[in-house]
Coordinates of C-alpha atoms and ligand atoms in Angstrom, one line a residue:
X5 CA 93.7 146.4 63.0
X6 CA 91.6 148.8 61.0
X7 CA 90.3 152.2 62.1
X8 CA 89.0 155.3 60.4
X9 CA 91.6 158.1 59.9
X10 CA 89.8 161.4 59.9
X11 CA 91.3 164.5 58.3
X12 CA 90.9 168.1 59.4
X13 CA 88.8 169.0 56.4
X14 CA 86.3 166.1 56.6
X15 CA 86.0 166.1 60.4
X16 CA 82.6 167.9 60.5
X17 CA 81.2 165.8 57.7
X18 CA 82.2 162.6 59.5
X19 CA 80.7 163.8 62.7
X20 CA 77.5 164.5 60.8
X21 CA 77.4 160.9 59.6
X22 CA 77.5 159.7 63.2
X23 CA 74.0 161.2 63.6
X24 CA 74.7 162.4 67.1
X25 CA 73.4 165.5 68.8
X26 CA 76.3 168.0 68.1
X27 CA 76.8 171.6 68.5
X28 CA 78.4 172.2 65.1
X29 CA 79.2 175.9 65.7
X30 CA 81.2 175.0 68.8
X31 CA 83.0 172.2 67.1
X32 CA 83.9 174.4 64.1
X33 CA 85.3 177.1 66.4
X34 CA 87.3 174.6 68.4
X35 CA 88.7 173.0 65.2
X36 CA 89.7 176.3 63.8
X37 CA 91.3 177.5 67.1
X38 CA 93.3 174.2 67.5
X39 CA 94.3 174.2 63.8
X40 CA 95.9 177.6 64.0
X41 CA 97.5 176.9 67.4
X42 CA 99.2 173.8 66.1
X43 CA 99.8 175.2 62.6
X44 CA 103.5 174.9 62.6
X45 CA 103.7 171.5 64.3
X46 CA 104.2 168.2 62.7
X47 CA 103.7 164.7 64.0
X48 CA 106.4 162.1 63.9
X49 CA 104.7 160.6 60.8
X50 CA 105.2 163.9 59.0
X51 CA 101.5 164.8 59.0
X52 CA 100.2 168.1 60.3
X53 CA 99.8 167.9 64.1
X54 CA 96.1 168.7 64.0
X55 CA 95.4 165.2 62.7
X56 CA 95.9 163.9 66.2
X57 CA 93.4 166.1 68.1
X58 CA 90.9 165.6 65.3
X59 CA 91.0 161.8 65.6
X60 CA 90.9 161.9 69.4
X61 CA 87.8 164.0 69.1
X62 CA 86.3 161.6 66.5
X63 CA 86.9 158.6 68.9
X64 CA 84.9 160.4 71.5
X65 CA 82.2 161.4 69.0
X66 CA 81.9 157.7 68.0
X67 CA 81.3 157.0 71.7
X68 CA 78.5 159.6 71.3
X69 CA 79.8 161.9 74.0
X70 CA 78.6 165.5 74.3
X71 CA 79.9 168.4 72.2
X72 CA 81.7 169.9 75.2
X73 CA 83.9 166.8 75.5
X74 CA 84.5 166.6 71.7
X75 CA 85.5 170.3 71.6
X76 CA 87.8 169.8 74.6
X77 CA 89.4 166.9 72.8
X78 CA 90.1 169.1 69.7
X79 CA 91.8 171.5 72.1
X80 CA 93.4 169.0 74.4
X81 CA 97.0 169.6 73.4
X82 CA 97.0 173.4 73.0
X83 CA 98.1 174.3 76.5
X84 CA 100.9 171.7 76.5
X85 CA 102.4 172.3 73.1
X86 CA 101.6 175.9 72.0
X87 CA 101.8 179.3 73.6
X88 CA 98.0 179.5 74.2
X89 CA 97.3 180.1 77.9
X90 CA 94.5 178.9 80.1
X91 CA 93.1 182.4 80.2
X92 CA 93.0 182.5 76.3
X93 CA 91.0 179.4 76.4
X94 CA 88.6 180.6 79.1
X95 CA 88.0 183.9 77.2
X96 CA 87.2 182.0 74.0
X97 CA 85.4 178.8 75.2
X98 CA 84.4 179.4 78.8
X99 CA 85.2 177.6 82.1
X100 CA 83.9 174.1 81.4
X101 CA 86.1 173.4 78.4
X102 CA 89.1 175.1 80.0
X103 CA 88.7 172.9 83.0
X104 CA 88.6 169.8 80.9
X105 CA 91.7 170.8 78.8
X106 CA 93.5 171.8 82.1
X107 CA 92.7 168.4 83.5
X108 CA 94.1 166.5 80.5
X109 CA 97.2 168.7 80.6
X110 CA 97.7 168.0 84.2
X111 CA 97.6 164.2 83.6
X112 CA 100.2 164.6 80.9
X113 CA 102.6 166.0 83.5
X114 CA 102.9 162.7 85.3
X115 CA 105.0 160.0 83.7
X116 CA 104.5 156.4 84.9
X117 CA 107.7 154.6 85.5
X118 CA 107.1 150.8 85.3
X119 CA 107.8 149.1 88.6
X120 CA 107.6 145.5 89.5
X121 CA 104.5 145.7 91.7
X122 CA 100.9 145.8 90.6
X123 CA 100.3 148.0 93.6
X124 CA 102.4 150.8 92.2
X125 CA 100.5 150.6 88.9
X126 CA 97.2 150.8 90.8
X127 CA 98.4 153.7 92.9
X128 CA 99.4 155.5 89.7
X129 CA 95.9 154.9 88.3
X130 CA 94.5 156.3 91.5
X131 CA 96.8 159.3 91.2
X132 CA 95.4 160.1 87.8
X133 CA 91.8 159.8 89.0
X134 CA 92.5 161.8 92.2
X135 CA 93.8 164.8 90.3
X136 CA 90.8 164.6 88.0
X137 CA 87.7 166.6 88.9
X138 CA 85.6 165.5 85.9
X139 CA 85.4 161.9 84.6
X140 CA 85.3 163.3 81.0
X141 CA 89.0 164.2 81.5
X142 CA 89.8 160.5 81.8
X143 CA 87.7 159.7 78.8
X144 CA 89.5 162.3 76.7
X145 CA 92.8 160.9 78.0
X146 CA 91.8 157.4 77.0
X147 CA 90.9 158.5 73.5
X148 CA 94.2 160.4 73.3
X149 CA 96.1 157.3 74.3
X150 CA 94.1 155.2 71.9
X151 CA 95.1 157.4 68.9
X152 CA 98.7 157.6 70.1
X153 CA 98.8 153.8 70.2
X154 CA 97.2 153.5 66.8
X155 CA 100.0 155.7 65.4
X156 CA 102.9 154.3 67.6
X157 CA 104.8 152.8 64.6
X158 CA 106.5 156.2 64.0
X159 CA 108.1 156.2 67.5
X160 CA 111.6 154.9 68.4
X161 CA 111.7 151.3 69.8
X162 CA 112.4 152.6 73.2
X163 CA 109.4 155.0 73.1
X164 CA 107.2 152.1 71.8
X165 CA 108.2 149.9 74.7
X166 CA 107.6 152.7 77.3
X167 CA 104.3 153.8 75.9
X168 CA 103.0 150.3 75.4
X169 CA 104.0 149.3 78.9
X170 CA 102.3 152.4 80.4
X171 CA 99.2 151.6 78.3
X172 CA 98.9 148.0 79.5
X173 CA 99.7 148.9 83.1
X174 CA 97.6 152.1 83.4
X175 CA 95.2 153.0 80.6
X176 CA 93.8 149.6 79.6
X177 CA 92.9 148.8 83.3
X178 CA 91.4 152.4 83.6
X179 CA 89.3 151.8 80.5
X180 CA 88.2 148.5 82.1
X181 CA 87.5 150.1 85.4
X182 CA 85.2 152.6 83.7
X183 CA 83.6 149.7 81.8
X184 CA 84.6 150.8 78.3
X185 CA 85.4 147.4 76.8
X186 CA 85.8 148.7 73.3
X187 CA 88.7 150.9 74.2
X188 CA 90.2 148.4 76.7
X189 CA 90.4 145.7 74.0
X190 CA 92.0 147.9 71.4
X191 CA 94.5 149.3 73.9
X192 CA 95.4 145.8 75.0
X193 CA 95.9 144.4 71.5
X194 CA 98.0 147.4 70.4
X195 CA 100.2 147.2 73.5
X196 CA 100.6 143.4 73.0
X197 CA 101.8 144.0 69.5
X198 CA 104.6 146.3 70.6
X199 CA 105.5 144.6 74.0
X200 CA 105.7 141.1 72.7
X201 CA 106.2 141.4 68.9
X202 CA 107.3 137.7 68.5
X203 CA 104.3 136.3 70.4
X204 CA 102.1 138.6 68.5
X205 CA 103.3 137.4 65.1
X206 CA 103.0 133.8 66.2
X207 CA 99.4 134.4 67.3
X208 CA 98.5 136.3 64.1
X209 CA 99.8 133.3 62.1
X210 CA 97.9 130.8 64.2
X211 CA 94.7 132.8 63.7
X212 CA 95.1 132.8 59.9
X213 CA 95.5 128.9 59.8
X214 CA 92.1 127.3 59.5
X215 CA 90.4 130.7 59.6
X216 CA 87.9 129.8 56.9
X217 CA 87.0 126.6 58.7
X218 CA 86.4 128.5 61.9
X219 CA 84.4 131.2 60.2
X220 CA 82.2 128.7 58.7
X221 CA 81.7 127.0 62.0
X222 CA 80.7 130.3 63.6
X223 CA 78.3 131.1 60.8
X224 CA 76.6 127.8 61.2
X225 CA 76.2 128.4 64.9
X226 CA 74.9 131.9 64.4
X227 CA 72.2 130.6 61.9
X228 CA 71.3 127.8 64.3
X229 CA 70.8 130.3 67.2
X230 CA 68.8 132.7 65.0
X231 CA 66.5 129.8 64.2
X232 CA 66.2 128.9 67.9
X233 CA 65.2 132.5 68.6
X234 CA 62.6 132.5 65.8
X235 CA 61.1 129.2 66.9
X236 CA 60.8 130.5 70.5
X237 CA 59.3 133.9 69.5
X238 CA 62.3 135.8 70.9
X239 CA 63.6 138.8 69.0
X240 CA 67.3 139.6 69.2
X241 CA 70.5 139.8 67.3
X242 CA 73.2 137.1 67.0
X243 CA 76.8 137.7 66.1
X244 CA 79.9 135.6 65.9
X245 CA 82.5 137.4 67.9
X246 CA 86.2 137.4 67.1
X247 CA 88.4 137.1 70.2
X248 CA 90.9 139.8 71.0
X249 CA 94.6 138.9 70.6
X250 CA 95.6 140.0 74.0
X251 CA 92.9 138.0 75.7
X252 CA 94.0 134.9 73.9
X253 CA 97.6 135.6 74.8
X254 CA 96.6 136.3 78.4
X255 CA 94.5 133.1 78.6
X256 CA 97.4 131.1 77.1
X257 CA 99.9 132.5 79.7
X258 CA 97.6 132.3 82.7
X259 CA 95.8 129.0 82.1
X260 CA 98.4 127.3 80.0
X261 CA 95.9 126.5 77.2
X262 CA 97.3 126.4 73.7
X263 CA 96.5 129.0 71.1
X264 CA 94.8 126.4 69.0
X265 CA 92.5 125.2 71.8
X266 CA 91.5 128.8 72.7
X267 CA 90.8 129.6 69.0
X268 CA 88.7 126.5 68.5
X269 CA 86.3 127.8 71.1
X270 CA 84.0 129.9 68.9
X271 CA 82.3 132.9 70.5
X272 CA 78.7 133.8 69.9
X273 CA 76.9 136.8 71.3
X274 CA 73.2 137.0 71.6
X275 CA 71.5 140.4 72.4
X276 CA 67.8 140.3 73.3
X277 CA 65.2 142.7 74.6
X278 CA 64.7 141.7 78.2
X279 CA 66.3 140.0 81.2
X280 CA 63.6 137.3 81.1
X281 CA 64.5 136.6 77.4
X282 CA 68.2 136.3 78.5
X283 CA 67.3 133.4 80.8
X284 CA 64.8 131.9 78.2
X285 CA 67.6 131.8 75.6
X286 CA 70.0 130.3 78.1
X287 CA 67.4 127.6 78.9
X288 CA 67.0 126.7 75.2
X289 CA 70.7 126.6 74.5
X290 CA 71.1 124.3 77.5
X291 CA 68.7 121.8 76.0
X292 CA 69.8 122.0 72.3
X293 CA 73.6 122.0 73.1
X294 CA 75.5 120.1 75.7
X295 CA 76.7 122.5 78.4
X296 CA 80.1 122.1 79.9
X297 CA 80.2 121.6 83.6
X298 CA 80.7 124.7 85.7
X299 CA 80.9 126.9 82.6
X300 CA 77.7 128.8 83.4
X301 CA 78.4 132.3 84.7
X302 CA 75.5 134.6 85.8
X303 CA 76.8 138.1 85.7
X304 CA 73.3 139.4 85.6
X305 CA 72.6 138.4 89.2
X306 CA 76.1 139.1 90.3
X307 CA 77.6 141.9 88.1
X308 CA 81.4 142.4 87.8
X309 CA 82.9 145.3 89.8
X310 CA 82.9 147.5 86.6
X311 CA 79.2 146.8 86.2
X312 CA 79.5 144.3 83.4
X313 CA 76.4 142.2 83.2
X314 CA 75.8 139.1 80.9
X315 CA 75.1 135.4 81.0
X316 CA 78.0 133.2 79.9
X317 CA 77.9 129.5 78.9
X318 CA 80.2 127.1 77.2
X319 CA 78.5 124.3 75.3
X320 CA 79.1 121.7 72.5
X321 CA 77.0 120.9 69.5
X322 CA 76.3 117.3 68.3
X323 CA 79.6 117.4 66.2
X324 CA 81.6 118.2 69.3
X325 CA 82.3 121.8 68.3
X326 CA 82.6 124.1 71.3
X327 CA 80.9 127.5 71.6
X328 CA 81.2 130.3 74.2
X329 CA 77.8 132.0 74.4
X330 CA 77.2 135.5 75.8
X331 CA 73.6 136.4 76.4
X332 CA 72.6 140.0 77.4
X333 CA 70.1 142.8 76.9
X334 CA 70.8 145.9 74.7
X335 CA 71.3 148.0 77.8
X336 CA 73.8 145.5 79.3
X337 CA 75.6 145.5 76.0
X338 CA 75.8 149.2 75.8
X339 CA 77.2 149.4 79.4
X340 CA 79.6 146.6 78.6
X341 CA 81.0 148.3 75.5
X342 CA 80.9 151.9 76.5
X343 CA 80.7 151.9 80.3
X344 CA 80.6 155.2 81.9
X345 CA 80.6 157.0 78.6
X346 CA 77.1 155.7 77.9
X347 CA 75.8 158.2 80.4
X348 CA 76.5 161.1 78.1
X349 CA 74.9 159.5 75.1
X350 CA 71.5 160.7 76.5
X351 CA 72.7 164.1 77.7
X352 CA 70.3 166.7 76.4
X353 CA 67.8 164.1 75.4
X354 CA 65.1 162.3 77.3
X355 CA 66.5 160.6 80.4
X356 CA 66.8 156.9 80.0
X357 CA 66.2 155.8 83.6
X358 CA 67.8 152.4 83.3
X359 CA 71.1 153.8 81.8
X360 CA 71.1 156.4 84.5
X361 CA 70.6 153.9 87.3
X362 CA 73.5 151.8 85.9
X363 CA 75.6 154.9 85.8
X364 CA 74.9 155.7 89.4
X365 CA 75.9 152.1 90.3
X366 CA 79.1 152.4 88.4
X367 CA 80.0 155.7 90.1
X368 CA 79.4 154.0 93.4
X369 CA 81.8 151.3 92.5
X370 CA 84.4 153.7 91.3
X371 CA 84.1 155.6 94.5
X372 CA 84.8 152.4 96.4
X373 CA 87.7 151.7 94.2
X374 CA 89.2 155.1 95.0
X375 CA 88.6 155.0 98.8
X376 CA 88.7 151.3 99.6
X377 CA 86.0 151.8 102.2
X378 CA 82.5 153.1 102.5
X379 CA 82.0 156.6 103.6
X380 CA 79.1 159.1 103.6
X381 CA 75.9 158.2 101.8
X382 CA 75.7 161.7 100.4
X383 CA 78.9 161.1 98.3
X384 CA 77.0 160.2 95.2
X385 CA 74.9 163.3 95.4
X386 CA 77.8 165.6 95.7
X387 CA 79.8 163.7 93.0
X388 CA 77.6 163.5 89.9
X389 CA 80.1 164.3 87.2
X390 CA 82.7 165.4 89.7
X391 CA 85.1 162.8 90.9
X392 CA 86.0 164.0 94.4
X393 CA 87.7 161.1 96.1
X394 CA 88.9 161.1 99.7
X395 CA 92.4 160.0 98.7
X396 CA 95.5 161.6 97.4
X397 CA 98.5 160.0 95.8
X398 CA 101.9 161.6 96.3
X399 CA 105.3 160.6 94.9
X400 CA 108.5 159.6 96.7
X401 CA 111.8 161.0 95.4
X402 CA 112.2 157.5 93.9
X403 CA 109.0 157.9 92.0
X404 CA 107.0 155.5 94.1
X405 CA 103.3 156.3 94.2
X406 CA 102.0 156.5 97.8
X407 CA 98.3 156.6 98.5
X408 CA 97.2 158.7 101.5
X409 CA 94.0 160.1 102.9
X410 CA 92.9 163.6 101.9
X411 CA 94.3 166.4 104.2
X412 CA 97.4 164.3 104.9
X413 CA 100.6 165.9 106.1
X414 CA 104.2 165.0 105.5
X415 CA 104.1 163.2 108.9
X416 CA 101.3 160.9 107.5
X417 CA 103.5 160.3 104.5
X418 CA 106.5 159.5 106.8
X419 CA 104.6 156.9 108.7
X420 CA 103.3 155.4 105.5
X421 CA 106.9 155.0 104.3
X422 CA 108.0 153.3 107.5
X423 CA 107.2 153.6 111.2
X424 CA 110.8 154.5 112.0
X425 CA 110.7 157.3 109.5
X426 CA 107.6 158.6 111.2
X427 CA 109.1 158.5 114.7
X428 CA 112.3 160.2 113.6
X429 CA 111.1 162.8 111.0
X430 CA 112.2 166.3 111.6
X431 CA 111.4 168.1 108.4
X432 CA 110.1 167.7 104.9
X433 CA 110.7 168.8 101.3
X434 CA 107.6 169.1 99.2
X435 CA 108.3 169.7 95.5
X436 CA 111.8 170.7 96.4
X437 CA 110.8 173.3 99.0
X438 CA 111.3 172.9 102.8
X439 CA 107.9 173.0 104.4
X440 CA 106.6 172.6 108.0
X441 CA 105.8 169.0 109.0
X442 CA 102.2 170.0 109.5
X443 CA 101.5 171.4 106.0
X444 CA 98.9 169.8 103.8
X445 CA 99.8 167.5 100.9
X446 CA 98.1 167.4 97.5
X447 CA 97.9 164.7 94.8
X448 CA 101.0 164.7 92.7
X449 CA 103.3 166.3 95.3
X450 CA 106.8 164.9 95.5
X451 CA 107.6 164.4 99.2
X452 CA 111.0 163.9 100.8
X453 CA 111.4 163.4 104.6
X454 CA 114.4 164.4 106.6
X455 CA 115.1 162.2 109.6
X456 CA 117.4 162.3 112.6
X457 CA 118.0 159.6 115.2
X458 CA 117.4 162.3 117.9
X459 CA 114.0 163.5 116.5
X460 CA 111.0 162.3 118.6
X461 CA 107.3 162.5 117.9
X462 CA 105.1 165.0 119.6
X463 CA 102.0 164.1 121.5
X464 CA 99.8 166.5 119.7
X465 CA 100.5 164.9 116.3
X466 CA 97.5 162.7 117.2
X467 CA 95.3 165.8 116.6
X468 CA 96.2 166.5 113.0
X469 CA 97.4 163.2 111.5
X470 CA 94.9 161.9 108.9
X471 CA 96.0 158.3 109.0
X472 CA 94.3 156.3 111.8
X473 CA 97.2 153.9 111.7
X474 CA 99.8 156.6 112.3
X475 CA 97.6 158.1 115.1
X476 CA 97.5 154.6 116.7
X477 CA 101.2 154.4 116.5
X478 CA 101.7 157.7 118.2
X479 CA 99.2 156.8 120.9
X480 CA 100.9 153.5 121.7
X481 CA 104.3 155.1 121.7
X482 CA 103.2 157.6 124.4
X483 CA 101.4 154.8 126.3
X484 CA 104.6 152.8 126.3
X485 CA 106.6 155.8 127.6
X486 CA 104.0 156.3 130.4
X487 CA 104.1 152.6 131.3
X488 CA 107.9 152.8 131.6
X489 CA 107.5 155.6 134.1
X490 CA 105.1 153.6 136.2
X491 CA 107.4 150.6 136.1
X492 CA 110.4 152.7 137.2
X493 CA 108.4 154.2 140.0
X494 CA 107.1 150.9 141.2
X495 CA 110.5 149.2 141.0
X496 CA 112.1 152.0 143.1
X497 CA 109.4 151.8 145.7
X498 CA 109.6 148.0 145.9
X499 CA 113.3 147.8 146.6
X500 CA 113.4 150.8 148.9
X501 CA 110.7 149.3 151.1
X502 CA 112.0 145.8 150.7
X503 CA 115.4 146.7 152.1
X504 CA 113.7 147.8 155.3
X505 CA 112.1 144.5 155.9
X506 CA 115.2 142.4 155.0
X507 CA 113.7 141.0 151.9
X508 CA 115.3 137.9 150.6
X509 CA 113.5 137.7 147.3
X510 CA 115.7 139.5 144.8
X511 CA 115.8 137.6 141.6
X512 CA 113.2 138.2 138.8
X513 CA 112.0 134.6 139.5
X514 CA 111.3 135.5 143.1
X515 CA 109.4 138.6 142.2
X516 CA 107.5 136.8 139.5
X517 CA 106.3 134.4 142.1
X518 CA 105.1 137.2 144.3
X519 CA 103.4 138.8 141.2
X520 CA 101.6 135.6 140.6
X521 CA 99.8 136.0 143.9
X522 CA 98.2 139.1 142.5
X523 CA 97.3 137.3 139.3
X524 CA 100.0 139.3 137.4
X525 CA 102.0 137.3 135.0
X526 CA 105.2 139.3 134.5
X527 CA 107.6 141.4 136.6
X528 CA 107.2 144.6 134.5
X529 CA 103.4 144.7 134.9
X530 CA 103.8 143.9 138.6
X531 CA 106.1 147.0 139.1
X532 CA 103.7 149.0 136.9
X533 CA 100.8 148.1 139.2
X534 CA 102.8 149.1 142.2
X535 CA 103.7 152.4 140.5
X536 CA 100.1 153.1 139.6
X537 CA 99.2 152.3 143.2
X538 CA 96.9 149.5 142.0
X539 CA 98.5 147.3 144.7
X540 CA 100.3 148.6 147.8
X541 CA 103.4 147.5 149.4
X542 CA 101.4 146.4 152.5
X543 CA 99.5 143.9 150.3
X544 CA 102.9 142.6 149.1
X545 CA 104.2 142.3 152.6
X546 CA 101.4 139.9 153.4
X547 CA 102.3 137.7 150.5
X548 CA 106.0 137.9 151.4
X549 CA 105.4 136.6 154.8
X550 CA 103.5 133.6 153.5
X551 CA 106.1 132.9 151.0
X552 CA 109.0 132.7 153.4
X553 CA 110.7 135.6 151.7
X554 CA 111.3 137.6 154.9
X555 CA 112.7 136.6 158.2
X556 CA 110.1 135.6 160.7
X557 CA 110.0 137.9 163.7
X558 CA 112.7 137.1 166.3
X559 CA 110.4 136.2 169.2
X560 CA 108.6 133.4 167.4
X561 CA 111.9 132.1 166.2
X562 CA 113.2 132.0 169.8
X563 CA 110.1 130.1 171.0
X564 CA 110.6 127.5 168.3
X565 CA 114.2 127.1 169.2
X566 CA 113.2 126.6 172.8
X567 CA 110.8 123.8 171.9
X568 CA 113.4 122.2 169.7
X569 CA 116.0 122.3 172.5
X570 CA 113.9 119.9 174.4
X571 CA 115.2 117.3 172.0
X572 CA 118.7 116.5 171.0
X573 CA 117.8 117.6 167.5
X574 CA 117.2 115.2 164.7
X575 CA 118.1 111.7 163.8
X576 CA 118.8 111.4 160.2
X577 CA 118.6 107.7 159.5
X578 CA 121.9 106.8 161.1
X579 CA 123.9 109.8 160.4
X580 CA 124.3 112.5 163.0
X581 CA 125.8 115.9 163.2
X582 CA 124.8 116.9 159.8
X583 CA 124.2 120.6 158.9
X584 CA 120.5 121.1 159.1
X585 CA 117.9 123.9 159.4
X586 CA 114.2 124.1 160.0
X587 CA 111.9 125.2 157.2
X588 CA 110.3 128.6 157.7
X589 CA 107.3 127.7 155.7
X590 CA 106.0 125.1 158.1
X591 CA 108.1 125.6 161.2
X592 CA 108.2 122.0 162.4
X593 CA 108.5 121.4 166.1
X594 CA 108.8 118.1 168.0
X595 CA 105.6 116.1 167.7
X596 CA 105.2 117.1 164.1
X597 CA 105.7 114.4 161.5
X598 CA 108.7 115.5 159.4
X599 CA 110.7 114.8 156.4
X600 CA 114.2 116.0 155.3
X601 CA 115.0 117.7 152.1
X602 CA 118.6 118.0 150.8
X603 CA 119.3 121.5 149.8
X604 CA 122.5 122.1 147.8
X605 CA 125.2 123.8 149.9
X606 CA 122.8 124.3 152.9
X607 CA 122.6 120.7 154.2
X608 CA 119.2 119.4 155.1
X609 CA 116.0 121.4 155.6
X610 CA 113.4 119.9 157.8
X611 CA 109.7 120.3 156.7
X612 CA 106.5 119.0 158.2
X613 CA 105.2 116.1 156.1
X614 CA 102.0 118.1 155.6
X615 CA 103.9 121.3 154.7
X616 CA 101.9 123.4 152.2
X617 CA 105.0 124.6 150.4
X618 CA 104.4 122.9 147.1
X619 CA 107.8 124.0 145.7
X620 CA 110.0 121.4 147.4
X621 CA 107.5 118.6 147.1
X622 CA 107.5 119.1 143.3
X623 CA 111.3 119.1 143.5
X624 CA 111.2 115.8 145.4
X625 CA 109.0 114.3 142.7
X626 CA 111.6 115.2 140.1
X627 CA 114.6 114.2 142.2
X628 CA 113.5 111.6 144.8
X629 CA 117.0 111.2 145.9
X630 CA 116.8 114.6 147.6
X631 CA 114.2 113.3 150.1
X632 CA 115.6 111.9 153.3
X633 CA 113.8 110.1 156.1
X634 CA 114.2 111.8 159.5
X635 CA 112.6 111.7 162.9
X636 CA 112.9 113.6 166.1
X637 CA 115.6 112.4 168.5
X638 CA 113.6 112.7 171.9
X639 CA 115.9 113.1 175.0
X640 CA 114.0 110.5 176.9
X641 CA 114.7 108.0 174.3
X642 CA 118.3 107.9 175.2
Ligands
MN720 MN1 97.4 164.2 72.7

């Protein structure tokens, strides 16, 4: 991979060649200041240290960023590596540059530790963005990482692995998120080279085989498309595009397509003036080539989350050679290659409305990425260049990255870790210091929670917790506590009153049956309803009577007995003198049609045949042998 290595002495000349709007006086001063600050330092390669900030600044100049950003890049390591203070910088270069350099220095202080989960990498990316007040800090950091990756060969193997892993997990996705394809691809290819050296060598070798053949094929396709554009009166540029190593590797791993097959698919990019030309070109290609089914992707109508827009199509020519076409306008191409950085290209110049609009859209998407949900409409207005997300990311003592809402407290953190930790937290260490549970957390804080089995939540936590989930947990915790109190009250009342009326229903099953009469499905809710006075014991008494759970009043019982005495009892088929009793649900008396029901241990119960007690009828259906035919034994029958 080739790149331009700029020296301290030709820096300003090279910047001049880029023909960008640059404040040369400022850049000269920053270069001079940084050179003397780093004077005694050397890079691992043995070169003077200043070579690093100079090249980082040049990368940003190539992206046509403003002079403030380029100057900040020249100065980006002075706070970290020399005895220059923030105040020194402010006196010399003012607040804006100092803020940017401080921002980059702050990012340096967090070291990513590779974990298994993608979620952790994403939270780390969010941490970096959430401590960043100006997007340009991220751009400087990306350029810094790019130069470090370009010069990684001087590091130890262990450092190479760690830095390459961090780059592929954190910085390449960040570049992608900000839509800067140029940097993303280079970061990925460099990381790939160090993370998978064997695969990398294999792929490089594969690429070199048949390279001339492939190049010729692409050249022919490019000429053919150029002719098509000319014949259709469309102006545009056509280029053969080489694929990036990492994307080939990734495709091979993900889709299990061989390197050879991926390489045989030649890529052609067509850049035209207008959106209607994009579709015109697509139309012509679809007639002159043979499109592959389902290969057409319209990212103009439906842009990718990072605002990438283009038309894609895979098609074959008459010889069966396959091409991957990308069709887009100049603006789309600029956004695709430079993303958010494109915004600063026009800073200090005439506003290019379209770029600006794209930029606003992109900020909108970044905001959504940070917050996961939509908030106030005014966010974009207040944001502009200032990333001000509503989230913070803090660290656990194990270096896990935990995402929280802004204004979160250690209790929010505790609930995020685990509900039990939340319910039993009694104190917190933040950055090694014991703090009140209600203090405010900031991005980058290291938080440790102290728990105790005896610790209990307090009801007013609801008022200052930031997490709606945690608030909900507190609410339902106290609701449950309250419910238990009602249940206890209801239960006590039920049994106290029940004793007085000689209640027979004692088991949960009995009570559940009573509850069902109030359309309540379980015993706990039944007691709770009683405790809350939603039903009264008098209501229950009515039901108890109907259900045969309490003794019928004595007088009625005596009357019944009197009537029954008029007979000699019951004839049960041919057996006499068997233990029997009269059912209290239907109270049969002579003259009623009756049946007998064998009750275990209690002999036979006599019911009316039209008894409404469904319970024993159901039982009879299941065990017909418990039914027994009976009739009254009238005295005059003797
Ligand atoms: Mn650096």
